[in-house]
Amino acid sequence: MRESYLLALCLTLAGALAAICLLFVRRERVLRHRLTRDEATGVLSQRELQRRARAWLVQAEGHARRGAFFLVRFEQYAEISAMLRAGEDKALLALVAQRLSLVARALGGIVGRCGLDTFTVCVPDVDEQGAAQVSTKLLEDLGASYELGGRPLIAVFRVGAALYPEHGRTVEELQRCVQVSMVPLKEREGPGWNMFDFRLLARQRDRQGLENDLRLALTTRNMEQFELYYQPVCDSASGLVEGCEALLRWHHPVLGSVSPAVTIELAERSGLIVPLGAWILERACSQATQWPAAWRVHVNLSVKQMNEDGLVQLVADVLAETKLAARKLVLEVTESIFILHYERHVKILNTLRAKGIGVALDDFGCGYSSLNHLRHLPIDWVKIDRSFISALESDAGSREVVSALFGLCQAMHLPVVAEGVETEGQREILKALGCRVMQGFLLGRPAPAAEIQALASAVS
């Protein structure tokens, strides 16, 4: 009897001990998973990815193998996630990670999450050509539509690439290289990829210095470094000017004239576009008061300016101070402002139009607005991007695209302005398509305010 009791007790204790051991094993697995995997997406954590990448680099060096690191950035993820329903932000990230993992797994690579909106992909045994193919594949797969709650969503991704051993021999070096490779992508809209180049390091240092100079020029109110040039917008048949687009020029005290594209990119990246944009608006409106009554002044608005709460009041104040008639001001926006905060930005533009201010959709054909959205946008003109115009004479496909864009605008009863017209051949093709208003070097190059004023005086 006593032996049976002891046996039963031993069996009970053994069972309890086994259960405790199993519990510890499961807990250890959970802890190990949390340490090695990103909880939201299931891909490798940053720490685990670095550990595995280091091990792979040691092996690659010993066997003279090559490879590539890729940085994948989900553009405007924070803004998109703020618009999603509860839990959909995690579901979206999981879908992104799943697509990344499928590409990496097929190539024998690994994926890790290294930030709120960024992932790192490491792929062995690829050269520069192979890295280009991987980058293209990543963009194609990630750029396809996502289904969330029965609603489609298009996301924009950018990819930076760096090669082992050409660009770096350690994980830290390669990660720095892919970060630097992303810098030129900030100058472009939409998805894209870029390969690291050692010249980018010097360029990045130059950009940082320029950004500091730009900030100093604005914070010290040293506005004499800035000047507005104006490019005419003309009637294609008569050549008569109907308005001018204001274009910023920065005369650096040491470097001289800085590329407008570089200036605007720096201002956008640093947030300085808001005070700089306010100066451009006031200056352009002030100078336009001296122009003929029929001329309009076109001023570009960035996404950051559209996101400012006081934009409508700023425009109203500038018009009041300069005494420029609202009908003479045209604000140019791109389709990118409608990707996020669609309803808010539509409301702002409707308010501005109600005051008599015109709105033009710039770079049409290069953005992401759906046709359904496009039908309801509060715009008065559409400007077809110069990239479509440049190939009109040599490429039948470009002519078909431009013809289709004109047909779309005509169906929506929207006047069209063709940008970047540089040859007589382009003008004749556009006129045949029914384009009345054009802008480009053929009709007039950007010129200082004094030259535009002389032209205006000759017309008056």
XYZ file of C-alpha atoms in Angstrom, residues 207-423:
217
model
C 23.966 68.690 -49.814
C 24.214 68.942 -46.038
C 26.350 72.051 -46.383
C 23.910 73.554 -48.882
C 20.972 72.838 -46.601
C 22.699 74.713 -43.789
C 23.365 77.631 -46.154
C 19.733 77.648 -47.251
C 18.540 77.650 -43.659
C 20.916 80.520 -42.839
C 19.737 82.545 -45.837
C 16.133 82.203 -44.669
C 16.559 82.571 -40.918
C 18.644 85.714 -41.288
C 16.122 87.127 -43.772
C 18.957 87.458 -46.242
C 16.450 87.225 -49.094
C 18.635 89.024 -51.641
C 20.134 85.614 -52.415
C 16.772 84.607 -53.920
C 15.193 85.807 -57.141
C 12.138 84.884 -59.159
C 12.367 84.162 -62.854
C 9.217 83.875 -64.955
C 8.474 81.601 -67.901
C 5.678 82.695 -70.262
C 2.557 80.621 -70.835
C 1.437 81.424 -74.374
C -1.323 80.996 -76.932
C 0.049 78.477 -79.440
C -1.426 80.197 -82.506
C -0.780 83.882 -81.835
C 2.187 83.518 -79.504
C 0.584 86.046 -77.147
C 1.452 85.694 -73.471
C -1.421 84.691 -71.192
C 0.578 84.429 -67.999
C 3.922 83.476 -66.470
C 5.042 80.742 -64.075
C 7.184 81.890 -61.142
C 10.415 79.905 -60.824
C 12.856 80.252 -57.924
C 16.531 81.012 -58.441
C 19.066 80.847 -55.604
C 22.277 82.832 -56.067
C 24.645 81.304 -53.527
C 27.301 83.812 -52.341
C 30.109 81.283 -52.927
C 28.812 78.638 -55.344
C 26.868 80.957 -57.615
C 23.618 79.764 -59.181
C 22.285 76.595 -57.524
C 20.170 74.220 -59.609
C 16.450 74.949 -59.033
C 15.791 71.218 -58.666
C 18.431 70.974 -55.923
C 17.106 74.078 -54.166
C 13.514 72.826 -54.084
C 14.580 69.315 -53.015
C 16.608 70.762 -50.143
C 13.747 73.019 -49.113
C 11.251 70.147 -49.238
C 13.473 67.762 -47.260
C 14.238 70.308 -44.554
C 10.752 71.794 -44.272
C 12.089 75.185 -45.363
C 9.714 75.085 -48.340
C 6.989 76.553 -46.104
C 8.667 79.919 -45.345
C 10.337 79.945 -48.767
C 7.031 79.221 -50.462
C 5.378 82.082 -48.590
C 8.103 84.446 -49.841
C 7.680 83.183 -53.424
C 3.918 83.726 -53.264
C 4.215 87.272 -51.909
C 6.979 88.223 -54.343
C 5.209 86.779 -57.385
C 1.893 88.446 -56.551
C 3.604 91.785 -55.909
C 5.455 91.729 -59.239
C 2.376 90.510 -61.143
C 0.471 93.675 -60.176
C 2.586 95.482 -62.799
C 1.580 93.131 -65.616
C -1.250 93.516 -68.158
C -4.739 92.787 -66.814
C -5.050 89.620 -68.939
C -1.855 88.028 -67.599
C -1.976 85.499 -64.786
C 0.865 84.518 -62.465
C 1.357 80.798 -61.780
C 2.804 79.813 -58.382
C 3.630 76.221 -57.378
C 2.398 74.744 -54.086
C 4.119 71.765 -52.467
C 2.537 69.009 -50.383
C 4.067 70.496 -47.219
C 2.492 73.867 -47.971
C -0.872 72.215 -48.572
C -0.579 70.528 -45.183
C -0.156 73.874 -43.403
C -3.297 74.910 -41.532
C -2.909 78.579 -42.426
C -2.513 78.221 -46.204
C -5.894 79.711 -47.175
C -5.390 82.665 -44.824
C -1.840 83.166 -46.129
C -3.050 83.403 -49.738
C -5.866 85.776 -48.732
C -3.445 87.991 -46.799
C -0.949 88.125 -49.675
C -3.659 89.099 -52.166
C -4.902 91.803 -49.795
C -1.423 93.201 -49.149
C -0.304 93.209 -52.785
C -3.744 94.226 -54.129
C -3.522 91.553 -56.816
C -6.904 90.448 -58.176
C -7.637 86.850 -57.201
C -8.455 85.934 -60.811
C -4.840 86.751 -61.778
C -3.391 84.090 -59.462
C -3.090 80.425 -60.489
C -1.844 77.932 -57.904
C -0.201 74.841 -59.402
C -0.366 71.513 -57.538
C 0.649 67.964 -58.435
C -1.376 64.772 -58.136
C 0.790 63.757 -55.174
C -1.177 66.080 -52.873
C -4.226 63.873 -53.382
C -2.568 60.585 -52.388
C -3.111 61.387 -48.723
C -5.630 63.707 -47.049
C -7.684 63.747 -50.251
C -10.813 65.259 -48.706
C -8.860 67.902 -46.781
C -6.894 69.081 -49.800
C -9.979 69.107 -52.031
C -11.703 71.303 -49.445
C -8.750 73.713 -49.357
C -8.658 74.039 -53.138
C -12.422 74.518 -53.314
C -12.116 77.337 -50.765
C -9.377 79.000 -52.815
C -11.349 78.644 -56.054
C -14.381 80.153 -54.385
C -12.287 83.297 -53.892
C -11.649 83.445 -57.650
C -8.160 81.883 -57.594
C -7.344 79.431 -60.385
C -5.924 75.939 -59.786
C -3.802 73.992 -62.270
C -2.856 70.313 -62.016
C 0.862 70.205 -62.827
C 2.873 67.280 -64.265
C -0.313 65.520 -65.331
C 0.239 61.875 -66.261
C 3.090 61.305 -63.789
C 1.028 60.995 -60.593
C -1.128 58.372 -58.938
C -4.662 59.764 -58.756
C -7.326 57.376 -59.935
C -9.593 58.466 -62.786
C -12.479 58.455 -60.342
C -10.670 61.011 -58.178
C -9.532 62.968 -61.190
C -13.112 63.571 -62.314
C -13.855 65.358 -59.042
C -10.668 67.358 -58.508
C -11.208 71.115 -58.042
C -8.973 72.231 -60.926
C -9.282 74.706 -63.803
C -6.341 73.630 -66.006
C -4.277 70.533 -66.612
C -0.572 70.816 -67.466
C 0.747 67.803 -69.364
C 4.228 66.888 -68.183
C 7.218 67.666 -70.394
C 8.352 64.025 -70.334
C 5.469 63.192 -72.691
C 6.121 66.187 -74.953
C 9.863 65.595 -75.492
C 9.381 62.408 -77.541
C 6.409 63.535 -79.632
C 8.353 63.752 -82.907
C 10.322 60.530 -82.583
C 7.997 58.126 -80.794
C 4.552 57.104 -82.013
C 3.768 55.677 -78.597
C 4.299 59.079 -76.967
C 1.965 60.684 -79.511
C -0.697 58.112 -78.683
C -0.286 58.726 -74.945
C -0.514 62.511 -75.355
C -3.531 62.124 -77.647
C -5.214 59.948 -75.016
C -4.423 62.492 -72.276
C -5.917 65.280 -74.378
C -9.007 63.175 -75.031
C -9.379 62.512 -71.307
C -9.098 66.214 -70.456
C -11.530 67.196 -73.185
C -14.025 64.654 -71.874
C -13.737 66.317 -68.456
C -13.961 69.814 -70.047
C -10.555 70.799 -68.714
C -8.293 73.182 -70.689
C -4.794 71.801 -71.308
C -1.373 73.445 -71.081
C 1.508 71.558 -72.727
C 4.812 71.963 -70.849
C 8.332 71.677 -72.254
C 7.578 72.608 -75.866
C 10.979 73.140 -77.506
C 10.582 72.553 -81.262
